[in-house]
mmCIF file of C-alpha atoms in Angstrom:
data_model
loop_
_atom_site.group_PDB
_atom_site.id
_atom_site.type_symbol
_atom_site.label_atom_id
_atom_site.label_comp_id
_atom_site.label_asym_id
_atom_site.label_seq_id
_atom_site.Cartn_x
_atom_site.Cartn_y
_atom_site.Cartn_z
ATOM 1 C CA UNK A 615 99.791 116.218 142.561
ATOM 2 C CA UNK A 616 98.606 113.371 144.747
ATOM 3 C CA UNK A 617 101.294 110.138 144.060
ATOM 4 C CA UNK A 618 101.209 106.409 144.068
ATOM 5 C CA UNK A 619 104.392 105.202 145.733
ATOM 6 C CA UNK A 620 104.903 102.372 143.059
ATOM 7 C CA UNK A 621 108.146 101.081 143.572
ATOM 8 C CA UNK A 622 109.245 98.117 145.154
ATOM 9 C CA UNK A 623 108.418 96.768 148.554
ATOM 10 C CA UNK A 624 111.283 94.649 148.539
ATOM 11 C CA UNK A 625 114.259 96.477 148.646
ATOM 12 C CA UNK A 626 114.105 98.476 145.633
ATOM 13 C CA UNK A 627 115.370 101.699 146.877
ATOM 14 C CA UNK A 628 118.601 99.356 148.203
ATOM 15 C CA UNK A 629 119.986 98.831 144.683
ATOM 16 C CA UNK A 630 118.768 102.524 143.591
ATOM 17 C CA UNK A 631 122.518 103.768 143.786
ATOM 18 C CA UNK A 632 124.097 100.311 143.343
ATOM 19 C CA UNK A 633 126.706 100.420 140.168
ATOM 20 C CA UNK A 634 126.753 98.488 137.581
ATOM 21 C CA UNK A 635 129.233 94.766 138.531
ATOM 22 C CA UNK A 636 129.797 92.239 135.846
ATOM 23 C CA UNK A 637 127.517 91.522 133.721
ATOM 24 C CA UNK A 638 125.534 88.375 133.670
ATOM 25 C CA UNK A 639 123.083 86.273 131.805
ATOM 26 C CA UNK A 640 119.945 84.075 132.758
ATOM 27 C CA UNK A 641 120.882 80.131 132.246
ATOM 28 C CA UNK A 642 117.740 79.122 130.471
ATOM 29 C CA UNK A 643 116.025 80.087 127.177
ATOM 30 C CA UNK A 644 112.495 79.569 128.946
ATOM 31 C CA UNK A 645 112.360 77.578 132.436
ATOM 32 C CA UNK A 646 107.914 76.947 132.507
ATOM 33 C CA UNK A 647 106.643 77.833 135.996
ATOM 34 C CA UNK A 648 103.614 77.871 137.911
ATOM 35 C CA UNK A 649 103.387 81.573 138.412
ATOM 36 C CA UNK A 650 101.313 82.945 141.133
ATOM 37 C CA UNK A 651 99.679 85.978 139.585
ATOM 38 C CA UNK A 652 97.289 89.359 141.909
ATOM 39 C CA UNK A 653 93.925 88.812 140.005
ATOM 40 C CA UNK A 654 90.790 91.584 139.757
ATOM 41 C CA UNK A 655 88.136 89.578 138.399
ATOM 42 C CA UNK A 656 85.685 91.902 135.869
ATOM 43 C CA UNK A 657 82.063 92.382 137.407
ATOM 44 C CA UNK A 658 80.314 92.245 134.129
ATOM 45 C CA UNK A 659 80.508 89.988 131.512
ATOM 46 C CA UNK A 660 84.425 89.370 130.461
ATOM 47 C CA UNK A 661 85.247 90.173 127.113
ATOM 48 C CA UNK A 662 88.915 91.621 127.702
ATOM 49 C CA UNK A 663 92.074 91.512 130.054
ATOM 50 C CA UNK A 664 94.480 93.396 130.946
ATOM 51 C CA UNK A 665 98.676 92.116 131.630
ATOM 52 C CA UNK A 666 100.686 94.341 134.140
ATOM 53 C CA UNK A 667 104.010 93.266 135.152
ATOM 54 C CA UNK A 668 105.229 95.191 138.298
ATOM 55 C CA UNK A 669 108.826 96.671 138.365
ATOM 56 C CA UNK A 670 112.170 95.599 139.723
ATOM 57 C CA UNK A 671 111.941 94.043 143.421
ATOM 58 C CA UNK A 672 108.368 94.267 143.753
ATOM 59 C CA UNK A 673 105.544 92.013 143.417
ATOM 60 C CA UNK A 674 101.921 91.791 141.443
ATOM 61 C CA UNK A 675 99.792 92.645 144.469
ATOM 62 C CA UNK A 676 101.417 96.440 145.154
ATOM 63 C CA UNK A 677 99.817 96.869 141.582
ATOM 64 C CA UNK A 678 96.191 95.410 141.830
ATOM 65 C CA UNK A 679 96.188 97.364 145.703
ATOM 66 C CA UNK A 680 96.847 100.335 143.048
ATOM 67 C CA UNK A 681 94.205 99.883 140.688
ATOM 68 C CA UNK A 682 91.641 98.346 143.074
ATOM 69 C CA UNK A 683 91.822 101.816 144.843
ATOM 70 C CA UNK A 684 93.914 100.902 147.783
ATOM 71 C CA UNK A 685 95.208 104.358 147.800
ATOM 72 C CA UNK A 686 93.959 107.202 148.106
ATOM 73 C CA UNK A 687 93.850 108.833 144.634
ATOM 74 C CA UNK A 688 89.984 109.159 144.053
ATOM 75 C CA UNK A 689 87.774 112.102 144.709
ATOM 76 C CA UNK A 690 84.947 111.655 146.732
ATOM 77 C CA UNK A 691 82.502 109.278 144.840
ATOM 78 C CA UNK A 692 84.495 109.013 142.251
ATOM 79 C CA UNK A 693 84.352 104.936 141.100
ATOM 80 C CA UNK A 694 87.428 102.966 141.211
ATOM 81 C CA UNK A 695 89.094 101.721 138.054
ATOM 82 C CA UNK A 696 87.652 98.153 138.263
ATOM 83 C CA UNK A 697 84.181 99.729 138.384
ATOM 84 C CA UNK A 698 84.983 102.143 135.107
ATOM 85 C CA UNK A 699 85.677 99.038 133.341
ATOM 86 C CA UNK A 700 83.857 95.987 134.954
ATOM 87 C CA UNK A 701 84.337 94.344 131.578
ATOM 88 C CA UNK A 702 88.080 94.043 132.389
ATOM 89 C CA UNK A 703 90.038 91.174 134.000
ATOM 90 C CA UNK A 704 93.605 92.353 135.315
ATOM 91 C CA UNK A 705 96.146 90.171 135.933
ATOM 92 C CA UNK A 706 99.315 91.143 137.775
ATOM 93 C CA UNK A 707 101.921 88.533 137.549
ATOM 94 C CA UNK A 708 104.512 88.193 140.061
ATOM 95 C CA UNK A 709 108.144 88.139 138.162
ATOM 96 C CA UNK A 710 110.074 84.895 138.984
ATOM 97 C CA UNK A 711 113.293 85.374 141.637
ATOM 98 C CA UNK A 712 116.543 85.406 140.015
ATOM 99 C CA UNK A 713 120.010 87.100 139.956
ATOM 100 C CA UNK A 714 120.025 90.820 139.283
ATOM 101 C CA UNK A 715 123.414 92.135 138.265
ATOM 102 C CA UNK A 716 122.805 95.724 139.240
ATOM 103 C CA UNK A 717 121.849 94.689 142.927
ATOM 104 C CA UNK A 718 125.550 92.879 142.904
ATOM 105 C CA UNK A 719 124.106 89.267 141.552
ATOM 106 C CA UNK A 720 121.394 88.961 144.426
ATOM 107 C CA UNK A 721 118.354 87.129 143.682
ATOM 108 C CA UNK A 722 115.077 89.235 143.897
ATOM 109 C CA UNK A 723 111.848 89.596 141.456
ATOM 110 C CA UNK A 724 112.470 90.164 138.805
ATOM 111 C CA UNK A 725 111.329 89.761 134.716
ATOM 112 C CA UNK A 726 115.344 90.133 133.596
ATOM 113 C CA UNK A 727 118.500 90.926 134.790
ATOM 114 C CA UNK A 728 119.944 94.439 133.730
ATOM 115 C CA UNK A 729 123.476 95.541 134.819
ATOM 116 C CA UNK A 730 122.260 99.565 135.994
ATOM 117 C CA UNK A 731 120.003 101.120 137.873
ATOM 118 C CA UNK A 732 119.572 103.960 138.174
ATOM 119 C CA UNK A 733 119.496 104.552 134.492
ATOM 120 C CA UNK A 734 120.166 108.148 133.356
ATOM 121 C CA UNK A 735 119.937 108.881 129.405
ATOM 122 C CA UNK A 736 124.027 108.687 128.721
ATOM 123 C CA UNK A 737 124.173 105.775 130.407
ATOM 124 C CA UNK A 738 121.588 104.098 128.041
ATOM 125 C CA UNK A 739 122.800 105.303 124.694
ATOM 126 C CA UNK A 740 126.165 104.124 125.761
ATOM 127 C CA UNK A 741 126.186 100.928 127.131
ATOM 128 C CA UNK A 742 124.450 97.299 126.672
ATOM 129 C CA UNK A 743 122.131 97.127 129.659
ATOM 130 C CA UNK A 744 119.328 94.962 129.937
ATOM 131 C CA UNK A 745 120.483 91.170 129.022
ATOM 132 C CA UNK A 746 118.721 89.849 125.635
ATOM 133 C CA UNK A 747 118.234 86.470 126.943
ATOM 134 C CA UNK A 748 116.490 86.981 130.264
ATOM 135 C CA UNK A 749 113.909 89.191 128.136
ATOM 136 C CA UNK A 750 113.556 86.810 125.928
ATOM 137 C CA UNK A 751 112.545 84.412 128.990
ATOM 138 C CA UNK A 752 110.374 87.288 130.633
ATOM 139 C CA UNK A 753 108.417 88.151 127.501
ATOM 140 C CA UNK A 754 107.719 83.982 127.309
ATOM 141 C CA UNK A 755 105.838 84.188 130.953
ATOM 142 C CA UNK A 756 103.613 87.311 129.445
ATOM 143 C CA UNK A 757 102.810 85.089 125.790
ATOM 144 C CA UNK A 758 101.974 82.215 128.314
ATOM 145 C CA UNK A 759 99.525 84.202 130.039
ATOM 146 C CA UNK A 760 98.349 85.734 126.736
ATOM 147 C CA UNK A 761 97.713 82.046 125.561
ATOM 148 C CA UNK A 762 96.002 80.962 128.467
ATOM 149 C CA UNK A 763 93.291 84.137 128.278
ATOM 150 C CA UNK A 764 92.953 83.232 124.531
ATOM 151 C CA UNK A 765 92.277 79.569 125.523
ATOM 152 C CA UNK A 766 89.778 80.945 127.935
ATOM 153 C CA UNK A 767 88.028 82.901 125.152
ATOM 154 C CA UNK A 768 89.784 86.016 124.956
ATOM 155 C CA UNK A 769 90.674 87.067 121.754
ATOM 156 C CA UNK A 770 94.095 88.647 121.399
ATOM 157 C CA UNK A 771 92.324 91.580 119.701
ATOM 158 C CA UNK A 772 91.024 92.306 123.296
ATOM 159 C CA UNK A 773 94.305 91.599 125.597
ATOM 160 C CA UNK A 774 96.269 94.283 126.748
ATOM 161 C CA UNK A 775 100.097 94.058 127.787
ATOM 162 C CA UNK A 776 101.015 96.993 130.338
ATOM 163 C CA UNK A 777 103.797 97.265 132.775
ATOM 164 C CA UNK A 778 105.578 99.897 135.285
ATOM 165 C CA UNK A 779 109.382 100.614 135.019
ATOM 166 C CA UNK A 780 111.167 97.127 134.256
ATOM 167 C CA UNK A 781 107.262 95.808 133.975
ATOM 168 C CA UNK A 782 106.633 98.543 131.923
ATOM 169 C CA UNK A 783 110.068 97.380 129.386
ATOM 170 C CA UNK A 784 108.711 93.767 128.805
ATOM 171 C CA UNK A 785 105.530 95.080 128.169
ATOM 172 C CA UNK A 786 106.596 97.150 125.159
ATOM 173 C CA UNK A 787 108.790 93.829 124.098
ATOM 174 C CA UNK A 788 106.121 91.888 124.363
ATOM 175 C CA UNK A 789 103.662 94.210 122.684
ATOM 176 C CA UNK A 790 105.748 95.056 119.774
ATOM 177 C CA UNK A 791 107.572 92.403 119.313
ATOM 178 C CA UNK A 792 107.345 89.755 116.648
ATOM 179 C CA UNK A 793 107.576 85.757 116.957
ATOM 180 C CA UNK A 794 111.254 86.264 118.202
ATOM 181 C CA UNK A 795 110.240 87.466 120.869
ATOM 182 C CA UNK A 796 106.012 86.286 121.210
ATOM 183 C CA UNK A 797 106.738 83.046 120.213
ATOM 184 C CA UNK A 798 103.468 81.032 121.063
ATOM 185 C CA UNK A 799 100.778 83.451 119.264
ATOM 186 C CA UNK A 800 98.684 82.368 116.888
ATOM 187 C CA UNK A 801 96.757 85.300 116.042
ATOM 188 C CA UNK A 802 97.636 87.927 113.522
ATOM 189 C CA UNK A 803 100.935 88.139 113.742
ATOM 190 C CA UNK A 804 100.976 88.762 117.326
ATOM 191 C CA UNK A 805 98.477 91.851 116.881
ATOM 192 C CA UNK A 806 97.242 92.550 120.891
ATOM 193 C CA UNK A 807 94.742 95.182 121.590
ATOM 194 C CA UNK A 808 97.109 97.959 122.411
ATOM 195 C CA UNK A 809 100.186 98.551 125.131
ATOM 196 C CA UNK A 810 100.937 100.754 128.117
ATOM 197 C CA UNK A 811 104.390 101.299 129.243
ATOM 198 C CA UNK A 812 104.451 103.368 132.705
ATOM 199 C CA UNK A 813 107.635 104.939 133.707
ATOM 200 C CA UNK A 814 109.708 102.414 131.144
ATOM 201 C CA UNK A 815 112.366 101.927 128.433
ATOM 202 C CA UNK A 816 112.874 100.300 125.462
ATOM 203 C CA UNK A 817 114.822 96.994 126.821
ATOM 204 C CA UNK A 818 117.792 95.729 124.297
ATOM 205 C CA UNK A 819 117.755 99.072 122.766
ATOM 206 C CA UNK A 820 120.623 97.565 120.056
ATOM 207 C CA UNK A 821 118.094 94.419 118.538
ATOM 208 C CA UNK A 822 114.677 95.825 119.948
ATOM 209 C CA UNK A 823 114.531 98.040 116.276
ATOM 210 C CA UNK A 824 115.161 94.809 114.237
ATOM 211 C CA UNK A 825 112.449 92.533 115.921
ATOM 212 C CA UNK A 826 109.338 95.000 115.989
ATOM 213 C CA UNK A 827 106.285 93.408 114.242
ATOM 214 C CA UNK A 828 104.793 94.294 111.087
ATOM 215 C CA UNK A 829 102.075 95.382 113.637
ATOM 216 C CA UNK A 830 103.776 97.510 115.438
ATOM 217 C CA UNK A 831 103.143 100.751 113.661
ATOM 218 C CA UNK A 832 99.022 100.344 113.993
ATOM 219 C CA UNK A 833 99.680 99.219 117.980
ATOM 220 C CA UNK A 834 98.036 101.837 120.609
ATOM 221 C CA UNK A 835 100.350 102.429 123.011
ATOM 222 C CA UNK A 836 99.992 104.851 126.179
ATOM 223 C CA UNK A 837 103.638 105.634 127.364
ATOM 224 C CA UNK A 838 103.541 108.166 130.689
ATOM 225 C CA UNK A 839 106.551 109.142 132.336
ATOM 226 C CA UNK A 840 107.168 111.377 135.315
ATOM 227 C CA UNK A 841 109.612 114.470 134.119
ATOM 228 C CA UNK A 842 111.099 114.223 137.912
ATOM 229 C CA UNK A 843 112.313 110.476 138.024
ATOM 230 C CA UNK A 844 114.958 109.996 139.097
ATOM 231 C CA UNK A 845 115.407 105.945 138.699
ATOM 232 C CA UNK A 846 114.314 105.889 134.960
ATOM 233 C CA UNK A 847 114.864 109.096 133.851
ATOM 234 C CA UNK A 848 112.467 110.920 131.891
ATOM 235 C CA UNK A 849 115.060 111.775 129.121
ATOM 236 C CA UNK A 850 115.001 108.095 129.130
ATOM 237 C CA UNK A 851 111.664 107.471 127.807
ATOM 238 C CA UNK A 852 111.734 110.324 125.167
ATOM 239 C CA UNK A 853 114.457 108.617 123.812
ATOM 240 C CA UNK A 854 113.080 105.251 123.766
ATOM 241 C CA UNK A 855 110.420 106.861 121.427
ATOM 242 C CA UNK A 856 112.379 109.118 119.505
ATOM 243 C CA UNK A 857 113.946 105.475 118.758
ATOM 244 C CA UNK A 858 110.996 103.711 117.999
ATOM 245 C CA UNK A 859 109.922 106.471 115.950
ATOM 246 C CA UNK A 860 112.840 105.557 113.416
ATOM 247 C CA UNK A 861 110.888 102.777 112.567
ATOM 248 C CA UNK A 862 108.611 103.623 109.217
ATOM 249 C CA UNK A 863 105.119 104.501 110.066
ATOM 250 C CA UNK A 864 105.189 104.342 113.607
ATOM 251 C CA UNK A 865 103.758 107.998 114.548
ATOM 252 C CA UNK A 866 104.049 109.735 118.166
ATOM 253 C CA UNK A 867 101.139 111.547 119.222
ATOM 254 C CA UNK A 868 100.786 114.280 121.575
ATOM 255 C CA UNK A 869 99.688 115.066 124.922
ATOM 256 C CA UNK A 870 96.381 116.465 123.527
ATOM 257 C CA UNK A 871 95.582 113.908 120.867
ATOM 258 C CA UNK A 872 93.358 111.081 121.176
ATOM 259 C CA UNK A 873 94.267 108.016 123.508
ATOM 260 C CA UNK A 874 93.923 104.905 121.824
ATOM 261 C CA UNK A 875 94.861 105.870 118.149
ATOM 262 C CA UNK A 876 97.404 104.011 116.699
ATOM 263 C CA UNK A 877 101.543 104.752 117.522
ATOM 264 C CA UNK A 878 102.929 105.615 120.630
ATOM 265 C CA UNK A 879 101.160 108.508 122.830
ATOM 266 C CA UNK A 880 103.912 109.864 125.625
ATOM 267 C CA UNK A 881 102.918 111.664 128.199
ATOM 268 C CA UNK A 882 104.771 113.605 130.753
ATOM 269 C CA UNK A 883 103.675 114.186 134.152
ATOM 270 C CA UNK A 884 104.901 117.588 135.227
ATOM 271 C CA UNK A 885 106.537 116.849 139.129
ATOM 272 C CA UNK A 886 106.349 113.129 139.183
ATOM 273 C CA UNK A 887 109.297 110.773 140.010
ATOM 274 C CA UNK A 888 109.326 107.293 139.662
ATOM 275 C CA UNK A 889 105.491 106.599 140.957
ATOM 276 C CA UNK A 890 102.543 107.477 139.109
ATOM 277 C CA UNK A 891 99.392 109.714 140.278
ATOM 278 C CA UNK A 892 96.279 110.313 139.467
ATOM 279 C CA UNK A 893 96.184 111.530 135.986
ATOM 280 C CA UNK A 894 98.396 108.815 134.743
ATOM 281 C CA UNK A 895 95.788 106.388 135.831
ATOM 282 C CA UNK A 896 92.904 108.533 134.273
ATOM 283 C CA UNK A 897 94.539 108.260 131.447
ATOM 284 C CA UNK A 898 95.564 104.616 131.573
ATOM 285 C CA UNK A 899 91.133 104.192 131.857
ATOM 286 C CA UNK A 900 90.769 106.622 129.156
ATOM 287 C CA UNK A 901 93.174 104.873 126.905
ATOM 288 C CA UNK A 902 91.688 100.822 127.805
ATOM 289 C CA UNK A 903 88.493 102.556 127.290
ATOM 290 C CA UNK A 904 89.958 103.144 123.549
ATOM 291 C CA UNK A 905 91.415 100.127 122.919
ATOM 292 C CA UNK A 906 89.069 97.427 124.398
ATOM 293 C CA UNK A 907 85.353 99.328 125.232
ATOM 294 C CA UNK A 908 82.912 97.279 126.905
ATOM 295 C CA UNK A 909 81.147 95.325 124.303
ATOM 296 C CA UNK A 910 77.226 95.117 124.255
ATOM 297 C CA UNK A 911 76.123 91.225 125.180
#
């Protein structure tokens, strides 16, 4: 299985095997910024986007060097992901520096502080570990950028809200959430075109249940996770959607059923740790090809 190193470039491995110090909290309900985003710009006519926040430490150009085709992950001739979907504008954000408990109060991108990493599956059923304000404040940066691509003509029908490991948390906040969370939307109640949560958790895993949108159970959502990881563990994940699941009619599909139908599809990649490869991103095309297909102009 060939890999894509995703995480960080900036010291993620050093807080890998930090543990967990006091925990802390992000000053500021929402602080606006001027946030410099990585940017693939469609080739054809644009009539959808896709939202990718990177994870913990890193920064939104590792991610559009990923789906560009920076690595080596294609076969020969094979087109890159921007050319499967030329409709498509990506946006990769860069998370905003600030104090991460788990790397001992140091400042370093990222979307919210969290008290643990790594994060095994007892350790997240048993303690409170990402902190409920700083998501609040990450998922605000993701609705701005939502706003702005609706202001530029892009439905919310036809955005997309993705994300790897901590990326790949606010993503599923975002995307499920309601207006406690999404608090700027205007559209139907907050209703994007679907969500993709690589190598991720369910953040706030104590409130996250009580603030899903009515949406929530007709939301797409691609959720892949490597069965080796050893950062967010795999058991991790299931759990996050054995979770989710508790909510009524909000179905889990298969590895063999369709990508792009409404609920949550999880898929396991046999050997992976916490990267993806190349199936995860053949999926992640087959899936956006689902939820937003290039529309006839």
């Amino acid at each position: 299985m060939m890999l894509l190193a995703m995480p960080s470039s900036r010291a993620l491995q050093s807080i890998i095997s930090l543990a967990a110090r006091t925990f802390s909290t992000y000053p500021h309900r929402h602080r606006p910024y001027q946030m410099p985003s990585a940017i693939i710009q469609p080739t054809a006519a644009h009539t959808a986007t896709v939202i990718f926040a990177h994870g913990l430490g890193d920064e939104g150009a590792s991610w559009r060097a990923a789906i560009s085709g920076d690595y080596d992950y294609r076969k020969p001739g094979e087109l890159t992901i921007p050319a499967r979907l030329p409709h498509v504008k990506w946006i990769f954000p860069d998370a905003p520096e600030q104090a991460v408990t788990a790397n001992f109060g140091t400042e370093m991108p990222s979307w919210f502080d969290m008290s643990n990493l790594p994060l095994p599956p007892e350790l997240y059923l048993s303690k409170v570990v990402d902190d409920d304000e700083s998501v609040k404040n990450g998922v605000q940066i993701i609705d701005d950028l939502v706003q702005a691509e609706v202001k530029a003509g892009i439905p919310e029908s036809r955005i997309v809200v993705g994300g790897f490991s901590q990326g790949g948390a606010l993503a599923l906040a975002a995307g499920l959430g309601g207006k406690d969370w999404r608090t700027k939307s205007s559209g139907d109640d907050n209703k994007l075109a679907g969500v993709v949560v690589l190598s991720g958790w369910m953040p706030v895993r104590e409130k996250f249940k009580s603030r899903i949108s009515p949406h929530a159970k007709s939301m797409p959502v691609l959720w892949g996770h490597g069965t080796a990881d050893a950062v967010i563990y795999h058991k991790v994940g299931e759990i996050s959607v054995e979770l989710l699941q508790d909510q009524p009619g909000i179905v889990k599909h298969g590895a063999h059923d369709q990508l792009g139908a409404p609920g949550i599809n999880f898929r396991s990649y046999e050997r992976m740790g916490h990267a993806s490869c190349k199936k995860e991103m053949d999926d992640l095309v087959t899936f956006l090809g689902s939820v937003v297909p290039q529309q006839q102009t």
